[in-house]
PDB file of C-alpha atoms in Angstrom:
ATOM      1  CA  MET A   1      11.940  70.047  84.682  1.00 59.00           C
ATOM      2  CA  SER A   2      11.838  66.653  82.938  1.00 65.00           C
ATOM      3  CA  GLU A   3      13.856  63.576  82.030  1.00 75.00           C
ATOM      4  CA  VAL A   4      13.455  60.603  79.709  1.00 83.00           C
ATOM      5  CA  ILE A   5      12.870  56.959  80.676  1.00 86.00           C
ATOM      6  CA  ILE A   6      13.388  54.373  77.939  1.00 87.00           C
ATOM      7  CA  GLY A   7      12.535  50.681  77.675  1.00 88.00           C
ATOM      8  CA  ARG A   8       9.423  48.682  78.424  1.00 89.00           C
ATOM      9  CA  ASN A   9      10.351  47.418  81.883  1.00 88.00           C
ATOM     10  CA  ALA A  10      11.568  50.812  83.065  1.00 85.00           C
ATOM     11  CA  VAL A  11       8.367  52.505  81.913  1.00 89.00           C
ATOM     12  CA  ILE A  12       6.172  49.781  83.426  1.00 89.00           C
ATOM     13  CA  GLU A  13       7.916  50.235  86.783  1.00 84.00           C
ATOM     14  CA  ALA A  14       7.467  54.011  86.549  1.00 84.00           C
ATOM     15  CA  LEU A  15       3.741  53.501  85.976  1.00 87.00           C
ATOM     16  CA  ARG A  16       3.443  51.018  88.840  1.00 83.00           C
ATOM     17  CA  GLY A  17       5.351  53.294  91.183  1.00 77.00           C
ATOM     18  CA  GLY A  18       3.070  56.247  90.470  1.00 74.00           C
ATOM     19  CA  ARG A  19       5.864  58.273  88.880  1.00 75.00           C
ATOM     20  CA  GLU A  20       4.540  61.452  87.276  1.00 76.00           C
ATOM     21  CA  ILE A  21       4.678  60.919  83.505  1.00 85.00           C
ATOM     22  CA  GLU A  22       4.179  63.932  81.255  1.00 82.00           C
ATOM     23  CA  LYS A  23       3.817  61.992  78.015  1.00 88.00           C
ATOM     24  CA  LEU A  24       4.438  58.596  76.462  1.00 93.00           C
ATOM     25  CA  THR A  25       5.827  57.959  72.978  1.00 93.00           C
ATOM     26  CA  ILE A  26       5.150  54.570  71.373  1.00 93.00           C
ATOM     27  CA  ALA A  27       6.721  53.180  68.202  1.00 90.00           C
ATOM     28  CA  LYS A  28       4.191  52.657  65.437  1.00 90.00           C
ATOM     29  CA  GLY A  29       3.252  48.988  65.179  1.00 86.00           C
ATOM     30  CA  ALA A  30       4.731  48.018  68.548  1.00 83.00           C
ATOM     31  CA  GLU A  31       3.129  44.908  70.071  1.00 84.00           C
ATOM     32  CA  GLY A  32       3.400  42.672  73.129  1.00 85.00           C
ATOM     33  CA  SER A  33       3.780  44.324  76.532  1.00 86.00           C
ATOM     34  CA  VAL A  34       3.377  47.734  74.884  1.00 90.00           C
ATOM     35  CA  LYS A  35      -0.380  47.162  74.917  1.00 90.00           C
ATOM     36  CA  GLN A  36      -0.258  46.824  78.706  1.00 90.00           C
ATOM     37  CA  ILE A  37       1.728  50.047  78.953  1.00 93.00           C
ATOM     38  CA  VAL A  38      -0.725  51.899  76.725  1.00 93.00           C
ATOM     39  CA  ALA A  39      -3.705  50.635  78.754  1.00 93.00           C
ATOM     40  CA  LYS A  40      -2.164  51.817  82.035  1.00 90.00           C
ATOM     41  CA  ALA A  41      -1.272  55.169  80.500  1.00 91.00           C
ATOM     42  CA  LYS A  42      -4.809  55.669  79.212  1.00 91.00           C
ATOM     43  CA  ASP A  43      -6.200  54.813  82.643  1.00 89.00           C
ATOM     44  CA  ARG A  44      -4.062  57.585  84.133  1.00 87.00           C
ATOM     45  CA  LYS A  45      -4.906  59.947  81.257  1.00 85.00           C
ATOM     46  CA  ILE A  46      -1.284  60.274  80.226  1.00 90.00           C
ATOM     47  CA  PRO A  47      -0.910  61.774  76.728  1.00 90.00           C
ATOM     48  CA  ILE A  48       0.201  59.108  74.220  1.00 93.00           C
ATOM     49  CA  TYR A  49       1.994  59.835  70.950  1.00 93.00           C
ATOM     50  CA  TYR A  50       2.994  57.440  68.179  1.00 94.00           C
ATOM     51  CA  SER A  51       6.244  57.946  66.313  1.00 92.00           C
ATOM     52  CA  ASP A  52       8.622  56.341  63.829  1.00 90.00           C
ATOM     53  CA  LYS A  53      11.399  54.181  65.268  1.00 86.00           C
ATOM     54  CA  SER A  54      14.089  56.366  63.673  1.00 87.00           C
ATOM     55  CA  ARG A  55      12.888  59.450  65.540  1.00 88.00           C
ATOM     56  CA  MET A  56      12.699  57.533  68.790  1.00 89.00           C
ATOM     57  CA  ASP A  57      16.266  56.298  68.276  1.00 88.00           C
ATOM     58  CA  LYS A  58      17.418  59.931  68.246  1.00 87.00           C
ATOM     59  CA  THR A  59      15.422  60.772  71.384  1.00 84.00           C
ATOM     60  CA  ALA A  60      16.891  57.759  73.181  1.00 85.00           C
ATOM     61  CA  SER A  61      20.434  58.811  72.123  1.00 81.00           C
ATOM     62  CA  GLY A  62      21.345  55.292  71.104  1.00 78.00           C
ATOM     63  CA  GLY A  63      19.744  53.583  74.107  1.00 83.00           C
ATOM     64  CA  THR A  64      17.534  50.497  73.748  1.00 86.00           C
ATOM     65  CA  HIS A  65      14.044  51.968  73.982  1.00 90.00           C
ATOM     66  CA  GLN A  66      12.105  48.881  72.768  1.00 90.00           C
ATOM     67  CA  GLY A  67       9.515  51.158  71.207  1.00 92.00           C
ATOM     68  CA  VAL A  68       8.635  52.947  74.451  1.00 92.00           C
ATOM     69  CA  ILE A  69       9.850  56.323  75.746  1.00 92.00           C
ATOM     70  CA  ALA A  70       8.357  58.227  78.694  1.00 90.00           C
ATOM     71  CA  VAL A  71       9.021  61.829  79.640  1.00 87.00           C
ATOM     72  CA  VAL A  72       8.774  62.169  83.407  1.00 82.00           C
ATOM     73  CA  SER A  73       8.684  65.213  85.648  1.00 74.00           C
ATOM     74  CA  ASP A  74      11.423  65.766  88.196  1.00 73.00           C
ATOM     75  CA  TYR A  75       9.449  68.467  90.021  1.00 80.00           C
ATOM     76  CA  GLU A  76       9.722  67.958  93.770  1.00 83.00           C
ATOM     77  CA  TYR A  77       6.266  67.837  95.331  1.00 90.00           C
ATOM     78  CA  CYS A  78       5.805  68.606  99.006  1.00 94.00           C
ATOM     79  CA  THR A  79       3.432  67.268 101.653  1.00 95.00           C
ATOM     80  CA  VAL A  80       0.385  69.047 103.049  1.00 97.00           C
ATOM     81  CA  ASP A  81       2.230  69.201 106.365  1.00 97.00           C
ATOM     82  CA  ASP A  82       4.977  71.177 104.599  1.00 97.00           C
ATOM     83  CA  ILE A  83       2.349  73.716 103.528  1.00 98.00           C
ATOM     84  CA  MET A  84       1.018  74.013 107.069  1.00 98.00           C
ATOM     85  CA  ALA A  85       4.571  74.394 108.374  1.00 98.00           C
ATOM     86  CA  LEU A  86       5.220  77.291 105.987  1.00 97.00           C
ATOM     87  CA  ALA A  87       2.118  79.116 107.263  1.00 97.00           C
ATOM     88  CA  ALA A  88       3.321  78.590 110.844  1.00 97.00           C
ATOM     89  CA  GLU A  89       6.823  79.781 109.953  1.00 97.00           C
ATOM     90  CA  ARG A  90       5.368  82.986 108.529  1.00 97.00           C
ATOM     91  CA  ASP A  91       3.058  83.307 111.548  1.00 97.00           C
ATOM     92  CA  GLU A  92       0.073  83.513 109.181  1.00 97.00           C
ATOM     93  CA  LYS A  93      -3.279  81.810 109.025  1.00 97.00           C
ATOM     94  CA  PRO A  94      -3.074  78.969 106.484  1.00 98.00           C
ATOM     95  CA  PHE A  95      -4.123  79.872 102.947  1.00 98.00           C
ATOM     96  CA  VAL A  96      -4.445  76.887 100.613  1.00 98.00           C
ATOM     97  CA  ILE A  97      -5.737  76.375  97.083  1.00 98.00           C
ATOM     98  CA  ILE A  98      -7.207  72.936  96.324  1.00 98.00           C
ATOM     99  CA  LEU A  99      -7.598  72.007  92.652  1.00 97.00           C
ATOM    100  CA  ASP A 100     -10.261  69.398  91.965  1.00 95.00           C
ATOM    101  CA  GLY A 101      -9.620  67.778  88.585  1.00 89.00           C
ATOM    102  CA  LEU A 102      -7.811  70.625  86.816  1.00 94.00           C
ATOM    103  CA  GLU A 103      -6.321  69.268  83.572  1.00 90.00           C
ATOM    104  CA  ASP A 104      -4.919  72.245  81.656  1.00 92.00           C
ATOM    105  CA  PRO A 105      -1.244  72.945  82.471  1.00 91.00           C
ATOM    106  CA  HIS A 106      -1.663  76.581  81.387  1.00 93.00           C
ATOM    107  CA  ASN A 107      -4.339  77.011  84.049  1.00 95.00           C
ATOM    108  CA  LEU A 108      -2.150  75.443  86.727  1.00 96.00           C
ATOM    109  CA  GLY A 109       0.767  77.658  85.729  1.00 94.00           C
ATOM    110  CA  ALA A 110      -1.386  80.786  85.852  1.00 96.00           C
ATOM    111  CA  ILE A 111      -2.821  79.770  89.234  1.00 97.00           C
ATOM    112  CA  MET A 112       0.676  79.155  90.608  1.00 96.00           C
ATOM    113  CA  ARG A 113       1.788  82.598  89.444  1.00 95.00           C
ATOM    114  CA  THR A 114      -1.144  84.372  91.102  1.00 97.00           C
ATOM    115  CA  ALA A 115      -0.899  82.199  94.217  1.00 97.00           C
ATOM    116  CA  GLU A 116       2.749  83.112  94.713  1.00 96.00           C
ATOM    117  CA  CYS A 117       1.942  86.816  94.355  1.00 96.00           C
ATOM    118  CA  ALA A 118      -1.055  86.566  96.692  1.00 97.00           C
ATOM    119  CA  GLY A 119       0.827  84.850  99.515  1.00 97.00           C
ATOM    120  CA  VAL A 120      -0.830  81.443  99.208  1.00 98.00           C
ATOM    121  CA  HIS A 121       1.077  78.897 101.290  1.00 98.00           C
ATOM    122  CA  GLY A 122       0.522  75.962  98.964  1.00 98.00           C
ATOM    123  CA  ILE A 123      -1.531  74.227  96.301  1.00 98.00           C
ATOM    124  CA  ILE A 124      -3.019  70.744  96.601  1.00 98.00           C
ATOM    125  CA  ILE A 125      -3.752  68.578  93.551  1.00 96.00           C
ATOM    126  CA  PRO A 126      -4.907  64.950  93.226  1.00 93.00           C
ATOM    127  CA  LYS A 127      -2.538  62.283  91.948  1.00 85.00           C
ATOM    128  CA  ARG A 128      -5.042  60.947  89.406  1.00 80.00           C
ATOM    129  CA  ARG A 129      -7.028  62.702  86.708  1.00 79.00           C
ATOM    130  CA  SER A 130      -5.222  65.956  87.189  1.00 84.00           C
ATOM    131  CA  VAL A 131      -2.561  68.060  85.560  1.00 85.00           C
ATOM    132  CA  SER A 132       0.925  67.766  87.024  1.00 84.00           C
ATOM    133  CA  VAL A 133       3.752  70.275  87.296  1.00 86.00           C
ATOM    134  CA  ASN A 134       5.552  70.022  83.954  1.00 79.00           C
ATOM    135  CA  GLU A 135       7.528  72.286  81.646  1.00 73.00           C
ATOM    136  CA  THR A 136       4.376  73.998  80.352  1.00 82.00           C
ATOM    137  CA  VAL A 137       3.298  74.768  83.909  1.00 87.00           C
ATOM    138  CA  ALA A 138       6.749  76.092  84.776  1.00 82.00           C
ATOM    139  CA  LYS A 139       6.811  78.345  81.720  1.00 83.00           C
ATOM    140  CA  THR A 140       3.269  79.667  82.230  1.00 90.00           C
ATOM    141  CA  SER A 141       3.941  80.345  85.900  1.00 90.00           C
ATOM    142  CA  ALA A 142       6.820  82.676  84.955  1.00 87.00           C
ATOM    143  CA  GLY A 143       9.048  80.994  87.520  1.00 84.00           C
ATOM    144  CA  ALA A 144       6.483  80.820  90.328  1.00 89.00           C
ATOM    145  CA  SER A 145       6.561  77.004  90.245  1.00 88.00           C
ATOM    146  CA  GLU A 146      10.050  77.200  91.742  1.00 84.00           C
ATOM    147  CA  TYR A 147       8.669  78.900  94.861  1.00 90.00           C
ATOM    148  CA  MET A 148       5.094  77.688  95.212  1.00 94.00           C
ATOM    149  CA  LEU A 149       4.649  74.540  97.303  1.00 96.00           C
ATOM    150  CA  CYS A 150       2.501  71.908  95.623  1.00 96.00           C
ATOM    151  CA  ALA A 151       1.305  68.691  97.248  1.00 96.00           C
ATOM    152  CA  ARG A 152      -0.148  65.706  95.395  1.00 92.00           C
ATOM    153  CA  VAL A 153      -2.606  63.628  97.403  1.00 93.00           C
ATOM    154  CA  THR A 154      -4.406  60.364  96.794  1.00 90.00           C
ATOM    155  CA  ASN A 155      -7.835  61.553  97.884  1.00 93.00           C
ATOM    156  CA  ILE A 156      -8.945  65.201  97.860  1.00 96.00           C
ATOM    157  CA  GLY A 157     -11.992  64.542 100.036  1.00 95.00           C
ATOM    158  CA  ARG A 158      -9.928  62.856 102.728  1.00 96.00           C
ATOM    159  CA  GLU A 159      -7.415  65.706 102.653  1.00 97.00           C
ATOM    160  CA  ILE A 160     -10.209  68.250 103.089  1.00 98.00           C
ATOM    161  CA  ASP A 161     -11.288  66.388 106.251  1.00 97.00           C
ATOM    162  CA  ARG A 162      -7.725  66.605 107.573  1.00 97.00           C
ATOM    163  CA  LEU A 163      -7.492  70.315 106.825  1.00 98.00           C
ATOM    164  CA  LYS A 164     -10.765  70.923 108.634  1.00 97.00           C
ATOM    165  CA  GLU A 165      -9.370  69.064 111.644  1.00 97.00           C
ATOM    166  CA  LYS A 166      -6.451  71.522 111.559  1.00 96.00           C
ATOM    167  CA  GLY A 167      -8.909  74.415 111.860  1.00 96.00           C
ATOM    168  CA  LEU A 168      -9.258  75.496 108.232  1.00 98.00           C
ATOM    169  CA  TRP A 169     -12.581  76.461 106.700  1.00 98.00           C
ATOM    170  CA  ILE A 170     -12.965  74.915 103.258  1.00 98.00           C
ATOM    171  CA  GLY A 171     -14.994  76.678 100.574  1.00 97.00           C
ATOM    172  CA  ALA A 172     -15.948  75.467  97.113  1.00 97.00           C
ATOM    173  CA  VAL A 173     -15.947  78.047  94.335  1.00 96.00           C
ATOM    174  CA  ASP A 174     -18.999  76.913  92.396  1.00 93.00           C
ATOM    175  CA  MET A 175     -22.569  77.827  91.569  1.00 87.00           C
ATOM    176  CA  GLY A 176     -24.412  78.807  94.754  1.00 84.00           C
ATOM    177  CA  ASP A 177     -26.540  81.393  96.499  1.00 86.00           C
ATOM    178  CA  THR A 178     -23.707  83.223  98.292  1.00 94.00           C
ATOM    179  CA  PHE A 179     -21.417  85.599  96.397  1.00 96.00           C
ATOM    180  CA  TYR A 180     -17.747  85.434  97.371  1.00 96.00           C
ATOM    181  CA  TYR A 181     -17.687  88.964  98.829  1.00 95.00           C
ATOM    182  CA  ASP A 182     -20.515  88.062 101.222  1.00 95.00           C
ATOM    183  CA  GLN A 183     -18.497  85.255 102.822  1.00 96.00           C
ATOM    184  CA  ASP A 184     -15.980  85.738 105.627  1.00 96.00           C
ATOM    185  CA  LEU A 185     -12.616  84.533 104.284  1.00 97.00           C
ATOM    186  CA  THR A 186     -10.385  86.062 106.938  1.00 95.00           C
ATOM    187  CA  GLY A 187      -9.499  82.898 108.876  1.00 95.00           C
ATOM    188  CA  GLY A 188      -7.467  79.840 107.935  1.00 97.00           C
ATOM    189  CA  ILE A 189      -8.895  79.014 104.529  1.00 98.00           C
ATOM    190  CA  GLY A 190      -8.823  76.413 101.783  1.00 98.00           C
ATOM    191  CA  LEU A 191     -10.483  77.291  98.481  1.00 98.00           C
ATOM    192  CA  VAL A 192     -11.518  74.530  96.095  1.00 98.00           C
ATOM    193  CA  ILE A 193     -11.367  75.322  92.371  1.00 97.00           C
ATOM    194  CA  GLY A 194     -12.966  72.796  90.025  1.00 94.00           C
ATOM    195  CA  GLY A 195     -11.779  71.424  86.730  1.00 87.00           C
ATOM    196  CA  GLU A 196     -12.422  72.924  83.314  1.00 81.00           C
ATOM    197  CA  GLY A 197     -16.022  72.295  82.335  1.00 78.00           C
ATOM    198  CA  SER A 198     -16.847  69.858  85.143  1.00 80.00           C
ATOM    199  CA  GLY A 199     -16.388  72.230  88.070  1.00 88.00           C
ATOM    200  CA  VAL A 200     -16.144  70.970  91.643  1.00 93.00           C
ATOM    201  CA  SER A 201     -17.200  67.330  91.932  1.00 93.00           C
ATOM    202  CA  ARG A 202     -20.268  66.499  93.998  1.00 93.00           C
ATOM    203  CA  LEU A 203     -18.376  64.454  96.593  1.00 94.00           C
ATOM    204  CA  VAL A 204     -15.796  67.186  97.126  1.00 95.00           C
ATOM    205  CA  ARG A 205     -18.452  69.897  97.275  1.00 95.00           C
ATOM    206  CA  GLU A 206     -20.287  67.976  99.993  1.00 95.00           C
ATOM    207  CA  LYS A 207     -17.091  67.952 102.073  1.00 96.00           C
ATOM    208  CA  CYS A 208     -16.812  71.747 101.991  1.00 97.00           C
ATOM    209  CA  ASP A 209     -18.027  74.067 104.754  1.00 97.00           C
ATOM    210  CA  PHE A 210     -19.534  76.555 102.316  1.00 97.00           C
ATOM    211  CA  VAL A 211     -19.989  77.312  98.615  1.00 97.00           C
ATOM    212  CA  VAL A 212     -19.377  80.728  97.068  1.00 97.00           C
ATOM    213  CA  SER A 213     -20.006  81.912  93.551  1.00 95.00           C
ATOM    214  CA  ILE A 214     -18.759  84.738  91.347  1.00 95.00           C
ATOM    215  CA  PRO A 215     -21.515  86.929  89.834  1.00 93.00           C
ATOM    216  CA  MET A 216     -21.905  86.344  86.101  1.00 90.00           C
ATOM    217  CA  LYS A 217     -23.525  89.179  84.136  1.00 89.00           C
ATOM    218  CA  GLY A 218     -22.781  88.143  80.554  1.00 86.00           C
ATOM    219  CA  ARG A 219     -23.960  85.408  78.245  1.00 85.00           C
ATOM    220  CA  ILE A 220     -21.123  83.082  79.196  1.00 80.00           C
ATOM    221  CA  THR A 221     -21.954  81.392  82.492  1.00 76.00           C
ATOM    222  CA  SER A 222     -18.520  80.469  83.774  1.00 79.00           C
ATOM    223  CA  LEU A 223     -14.977  81.802  84.054  1.00 87.00           C
ATOM    224  CA  ASN A 224     -11.712  80.141  83.157  1.00 91.00           C
ATOM    225  CA  ALA A 225     -10.463  78.243  86.240  1.00 94.00           C
ATOM    226  CA  SER A 226      -7.362  80.397  86.621  1.00 95.00           C
ATOM    227  CA  ASN A 227      -9.403  83.609  86.345  1.00 95.00           C
ATOM    228  CA  ALA A 228     -11.852  82.416  88.990  1.00 95.00           C
ATOM    229  CA  ALA A 229      -8.964  81.398  91.235  1.00 97.00           C
ATOM    230  CA  SER A 230      -7.348  84.824  90.836  1.00 97.00           C
ATOM    231  CA  ILE A 231     -10.510  86.644  91.856  1.00 97.00           C
ATOM    232  CA  MET A 232     -10.899  84.452  94.928  1.00 97.00           C
ATOM    233  CA  MET A 233      -7.268  84.660  96.007  1.00 98.00           C
ATOM    234  CA  TYR A 234      -7.249  88.425  95.947  1.00 97.00           C
ATOM    235  CA  GLU A 235     -10.550  88.581  97.798  1.00 97.00           C
ATOM    236  CA  VAL A 236      -8.805  86.694 100.596  1.00 97.00           C
ATOM    237  CA  VAL A 237      -5.929  89.195 100.398  1.00 97.00           C
ATOM    238  CA  ARG A 238      -8.380  92.126 100.525  1.00 96.00           C
ATOM    239  CA  GLN A 239     -10.277  90.733 103.501  1.00 97.00           C
ATOM    240  CA  ARG A 240      -7.098  89.971 105.413  1.00 95.00           C
ATOM    241  CA  LEU A 241      -5.879  93.516 104.883  1.00 94.00           C
ATOM    242  CA  ASN A 242      -9.152  95.381 105.388  1.00 92.00           C
ATOM    243  CA  GLY A 243     -11.398  92.962 107.255  1.00 85.00           C
ATOM    244  CA  TRP A 244     -14.556  91.291 106.037  1.00 83.00           C
ATOM    245  CA  LYS A 245     -17.023  93.771 104.578  1.00 74.00           C
TER     246      LYS A 245
END
């Protein structure tokens, strides 16, 4: 699920090209253009680790790493059109999960696993400030990442507008006055799940057709993102099998 890129120029080009980087290892005390690399990595919230040169030499297998090694994902992302095409191929109403700022790979892996079981046609994630499909995701998903379509888009809000033009109803799973079981989810649907702690962003929420919440009876006022997603996905399954209400 991953490969290694070594050398300052190669890593800089990977950053400029928007290549998905799982983590960056920097030699302790490295100077010069490394500072530029670190700044770009921090801007994209790429995990940065500092290591001894001797250890990096082993990782690079004798290659000239110049104090910089990046681990990049080779997961093949799809397009949103691919997701829509799969729904059409199955002769089903589109069922999409949209993740707004999810950062924990364990959550993404768990969501992928449930989504595959629940018949979701695809998952949409943003290119920036979001978890990507990496080895942790693949492991947590128990193999579901190999089957679940995942699209990375530049702007979630813009993509929601496009999905609505295609006839989907988009619902945010967030705090609101309507419980999820009181909302009709039987048509073409896109469900937005927010990030850990921050929830669905205001701009994305405003793009949605409706907001549904999950009743909370305990002292803790929110669920883990993957748990909330699971509840919502299987409510869609239930309604599609039995009808709303």
